[in-house]
Amino acid sequence: MAKVILFGVKDFAELAHYYLTHDSQHVVVAFSVNQEYLPEGGVFCGLPVVPFETVETVFPPGEFAFFAPLAPRGMSQPRAEVYRQIKDKGYELISYVSSKATMFDNPIGDNCFILENNTLQPFTTIGNNVVMWSGNHIGHHGRIDDHAFFTSHVVLSGHCMVESYSFFGVNATIRDGMTIAEGSFIAMAAAVCKSTEPWGVYRGNPAERAKMSSKDLKF
């Protein structure tokens, strides 16, 4: 059990508070955001909100842990930066895996947010700061690197390698043995039948690469 500070004061933070409160042994004690985003009154979900710039003076890293499950804007590069800043302050980051997820001793990194009805088959490893929304199928003998983001009902077949900063839209399907290159954006309902190239946008069935870079997406 850890006493946890949640980063953020929006939907993801409110959901994380709910899940940790109702489906974990952890205790949420506070929220934290950068000074400029402090809410009026300094309270969220009935708990104090502390400026991130000075959070360690109120909640020392040796006594408290952090959790920062954030939205995937900017192909998850901003949330990766928050993750690094928390680590630089000396905090341990917890992961949350729903009790309603199906797993088989899969190694999972820190600051992962894995919700209900995800199925992780054997021999697949999950890196750090990975988000898996509800209902994904993650096939066997694969690897998911840091800062990847899965929405819902994604099918990732066996022997797939997912590199950092990849994003998967709802109902995307990836055939077996594919490498999803760094920063790939796999659009909603796309069917990926060949390995992708870094920072590409893929859509359609079969999926084809768009002319734009995923770095140019605004979401």
Short mmCIF file of C-alpha atoms in Angstrom, two decimals:
data_model
loop_
_atom_site.label_atom_id
_atom_site.label_comp_id
_atom_site.label_asym_id
_atom_site.label_seq_id
_atom_site.Cartn_x
_atom_site.Cartn_y
_atom_site.Cartn_z
CA MET A 1 0.00 0.00 0.00
CA ALA A 2 1.25 3.48 -0.84
CA LYS A 3 0.09 6.97 0.01
CA VAL A 4 -0.34 8.45 -3.45
CA ILE A 5 -0.35 11.93 -4.98
CA LEU A 6 -2.21 12.13 -8.30
CA PHE A 7 -0.99 14.48 -11.01
CA GLY A 8 -3.78 16.47 -12.65
CA VAL A 9 -7.21 17.90 -11.88
CA LYS A 10 -9.23 16.81 -14.90
CA ASP A 11 -11.07 13.68 -16.06
CA PHE A 12 -8.09 11.31 -16.00
CA ALA A 13 -7.19 12.35 -12.46
CA GLU A 14 -10.80 11.98 -11.29
CA LEU A 15 -11.02 8.51 -12.85
CA ALA A 16 -7.68 7.49 -11.34
CA HIS A 17 -8.91 8.64 -7.93
CA TYR A 18 -12.03 6.51 -8.33
CA TYR A 19 -10.17 3.40 -9.45
CA LEU A 20 -7.50 3.63 -6.76
CA THR A 21 -10.10 4.27 -4.07
CA HIS A 22 -12.42 1.43 -5.06
CA ASP A 23 -10.06 -1.15 -6.58
CA SER A 24 -6.64 -0.94 -4.95
CA GLN A 25 -4.86 -0.96 -1.62
CA HIS A 26 -3.45 2.52 -2.26
CA VAL A 27 -4.67 5.68 -0.53
CA VAL A 28 -4.90 8.94 -2.48
CA VAL A 29 -3.85 11.81 -0.22
CA ALA A 30 -3.59 14.77 -2.61
CA PHE A 31 -3.45 16.04 -6.18
CA SER A 32 -0.71 18.11 -7.77
CA VAL A 33 -0.48 20.37 -10.83
CA ASN A 34 1.79 23.16 -11.98
CA GLN A 35 1.17 26.42 -10.14
CA GLU A 36 -0.61 28.08 -13.07
CA TYR A 37 -3.27 25.34 -13.16
CA LEU A 38 -4.20 25.31 -9.47
CA PRO A 39 -8.00 25.22 -9.13
CA GLU A 40 -9.83 27.91 -7.24
CA GLY A 41 -9.99 26.92 -3.60
CA GLY A 42 -7.07 24.49 -3.95
CA VAL A 43 -9.27 21.39 -3.61
CA PHE A 44 -10.24 18.60 -6.03
CA CYS A 45 -12.34 15.53 -5.17
CA GLY A 46 -12.27 16.72 -1.57
CA LEU A 47 -8.46 16.59 -1.37
CA PRO A 48 -5.79 19.32 -1.38
CA VAL A 49 -4.13 20.32 -4.64
CA VAL A 50 -0.45 21.15 -4.18
CA PRO A 51 1.80 23.06 -6.62
CA PHE A 52 4.01 20.55 -8.42
CA GLU A 53 6.96 22.93 -8.24
CA THR A 54 7.14 22.52 -4.44
CA VAL A 55 5.24 19.26 -3.82
CA GLU A 56 8.27 17.54 -2.29
CA THR A 57 8.34 20.06 0.56
CA VAL A 58 4.86 18.99 1.63
CA PHE A 59 4.89 15.32 0.63
CA PRO A 60 8.49 13.98 0.80
CA PRO A 61 9.43 11.36 -1.84
CA GLY A 62 10.50 8.85 0.78
CA GLU A 63 7.03 8.77 2.31
CA PHE A 64 4.70 9.27 -0.67
CA ALA A 65 4.36 7.92 -4.21
CA PHE A 66 3.02 9.51 -7.39
CA PHE A 67 0.61 8.42 -10.14
CA ALA A 68 0.26 10.42 -13.36
CA PRO A 69 -2.06 8.81 -15.93
CA LEU A 70 -2.46 11.60 -18.46
CA ALA A 71 -4.18 12.13 -21.81
CA PRO A 72 -2.24 11.35 -25.01
CA ARG A 73 -2.08 14.83 -26.53
CA GLY A 74 1.08 15.56 -28.48
CA MET A 75 1.61 11.82 -29.12
CA SER A 76 2.20 11.36 -25.38
CA GLN A 77 5.37 13.46 -25.36
CA PRO A 78 4.02 15.94 -22.75
CA ARG A 79 2.96 13.11 -20.44
CA ALA A 80 6.39 11.50 -20.88
CA GLU A 81 7.94 14.80 -19.76
CA VAL A 82 5.73 14.89 -16.65
CA TYR A 83 6.75 11.29 -15.93
CA ARG A 84 10.44 12.26 -16.14
CA GLN A 85 9.94 15.33 -13.93
CA ILE A 86 8.31 13.22 -11.22
CA LYS A 87 11.17 10.71 -11.39
CA ASP A 88 13.70 13.55 -11.18
CA LYS A 89 12.10 14.63 -7.89
CA GLY A 90 12.85 11.16 -6.50
CA TYR A 91 9.32 9.76 -6.34
CA GLU A 92 8.31 6.18 -6.91
CA LEU A 93 5.43 5.91 -9.41
CA ILE A 94 2.81 3.25 -8.86
CA SER A 95 0.88 1.39 -11.55
CA TYR A 96 -2.81 0.54 -11.49
CA VAL A 97 -4.04 -2.72 -13.03
CA SER A 98 -7.76 -3.37 -12.72
CA SER A 99 -8.80 -6.43 -10.76
CA LYS A 100 -11.07 -7.12 -13.76
CA ALA A 101 -8.14 -7.34 -16.20
CA THR A 102 -6.86 -10.78 -17.25
CA MET A 103 -3.10 -11.23 -16.94
CA PHE A 104 -0.55 -14.05 -16.90
CA ASP A 105 2.42 -12.80 -14.86
CA ASN A 106 3.18 -10.13 -17.44
CA PRO A 107 6.03 -7.80 -16.42
CA ILE A 108 4.61 -4.27 -16.11
CA GLY A 109 6.55 -1.03 -15.65
CA ASP A 110 5.69 1.93 -13.46
CA ASN A 111 2.98 4.56 -13.96
CA CYS A 112 0.85 2.22 -16.09
CA PHE A 113 -2.95 2.61 -16.13
CA ILE A 114 -4.59 -0.66 -17.22
CA LEU A 115 -8.37 -0.68 -16.95
CA GLU A 116 -11.05 -3.34 -16.84
CA ASN A 117 -11.47 -6.16 -19.38
CA ASN A 118 -8.00 -5.92 -20.86
CA THR A 119 -6.56 -9.34 -21.74
CA LEU A 120 -2.78 -9.62 -21.66
CA GLN A 121 -1.66 -13.00 -22.95
CA PRO A 122 1.49 -14.73 -21.65
CA PHE A 123 5.03 -13.67 -22.50
CA THR A 124 4.24 -10.05 -23.38
CA THR A 125 5.99 -7.28 -21.48
CA ILE A 126 4.65 -3.79 -20.77
CA GLY A 127 6.99 -0.82 -20.36
CA ASN A 128 6.62 2.34 -18.29
CA ASN A 129 3.87 4.97 -18.50
CA VAL A 130 1.60 2.84 -20.71
CA VAL A 131 -2.16 3.47 -20.77
CA MET A 132 -4.64 0.76 -21.77
CA TRP A 133 -8.25 1.86 -21.67
CA SER A 134 -11.00 -0.76 -21.36
CA GLY A 135 -11.37 -3.96 -23.35
CA ASN A 136 -8.14 -4.45 -25.34
CA HIS A 137 -6.65 -7.77 -26.47
CA ILE A 138 -2.86 -7.85 -26.16
CA GLY A 139 -1.43 -10.95 -27.83
CA HIS A 140 1.31 -13.31 -26.68
CA HIS A 141 5.10 -13.03 -27.05
CA GLY A 142 5.06 -9.29 -27.67
CA ARG A 143 6.55 -6.13 -26.27
CA ILE A 144 5.04 -2.72 -25.56
CA ASP A 145 7.54 0.05 -24.95
CA ASP A 146 7.26 3.17 -22.81
CA HIS A 147 4.59 5.87 -23.24
CA ALA A 148 2.30 3.87 -25.57
CA PHE A 149 -1.43 4.62 -25.43
CA PHE A 150 -4.25 2.17 -26.25
CA THR A 151 -7.83 3.43 -26.35
CA SER A 152 -10.50 0.67 -26.31
CA HIS A 153 -11.12 -2.61 -28.13
CA VAL A 154 -7.75 -2.69 -29.85
CA VAL A 155 -6.63 -6.13 -31.05
CA LEU A 156 -2.86 -6.51 -30.98
CA SER A 157 -2.03 -9.98 -32.28
CA GLY A 158 0.85 -12.17 -31.15
CA HIS A 159 4.56 -11.44 -31.62
CA CYS A 160 4.02 -7.69 -32.10
CA MET A 161 6.52 -5.05 -31.01
CA VAL A 162 5.10 -1.64 -30.10
CA GLU A 163 7.68 1.11 -29.85
CA SER A 164 7.48 4.20 -27.64
CA TYR A 165 4.88 6.95 -28.12
CA SER A 166 2.60 4.82 -30.30
CA PHE A 167 -1.15 5.50 -30.22
CA PHE A 168 -4.00 3.11 -31.06
CA GLY A 169 -7.53 4.32 -31.83
CA VAL A 170 -10.72 2.49 -30.93
CA ASN A 171 -11.17 -0.87 -32.72
CA ALA A 172 -7.75 -0.81 -34.39
CA THR A 173 -6.49 -4.26 -35.42
CA ILE A 174 -2.84 -5.27 -35.77
CA ARG A 175 -1.95 -8.56 -37.46
CA ASP A 176 0.61 -10.89 -35.91
CA GLY A 177 4.33 -10.23 -36.10
CA MET A 178 4.13 -6.49 -36.79
CA THR A 179 6.47 -3.80 -35.52
CA ILE A 180 4.64 -0.58 -34.71
CA ALA A 181 7.39 2.00 -35.01
CA GLU A 182 8.02 4.86 -32.60
CA GLY A 183 5.32 7.51 -32.65
CA SER A 184 2.94 5.64 -34.94
CA PHE A 185 -0.65 6.87 -34.88
CA ILE A 186 -3.02 4.01 -35.68
CA ALA A 187 -6.43 5.51 -36.43
CA MET A 188 -9.82 4.27 -35.28
CA ALA A 189 -10.79 0.97 -36.97
CA ALA A 190 -7.53 0.79 -38.95
CA ALA A 191 -6.35 -2.71 -39.93
CA VAL A 192 -2.55 -2.82 -39.91
CA CYS A 193 -1.19 -5.62 -42.10
CA LYS A 194 2.44 -4.50 -42.40
CA SER A 195 4.93 -2.90 -40.04
CA THR A 196 4.80 0.87 -39.71
CA GLU A 197 7.39 3.64 -40.05
CA PRO A 198 8.31 6.11 -37.28
CA TRP A 199 5.89 8.98 -36.64
CA GLY A 200 3.50 7.86 -39.34
CA VAL A 201 -0.30 8.18 -39.41
CA TYR A 202 -2.08 5.00 -40.52
CA ARG A 203 -5.76 4.68 -41.38
CA GLY A 204 -8.09 2.50 -43.39
CA ASN A 205 -8.52 -1.21 -44.11
CA PRO A 206 -5.90 -2.19 -45.04
CA ALA A 207 -4.14 0.68 -43.31
CA GLU A 208 -2.10 3.04 -45.45
CA ARG A 209 0.26 5.77 -44.34
CA ALA A 210 -1.03 9.31 -44.64
CA LYS A 211 1.17 12.13 -45.95
CA MET A 212 1.22 13.97 -42.62
CA SER A 213 3.43 13.14 -39.63
CA SER A 214 1.88 12.14 -36.33
CA LYS A 215 3.88 15.00 -34.80
CA ASP A 216 1.57 17.38 -36.66
CA LEU A 217 -1.66 15.96 -35.24
CA LYS A 218 -3.74 18.19 -32.96
CA PHE A 219 -5.73 16.22 -30.38
#
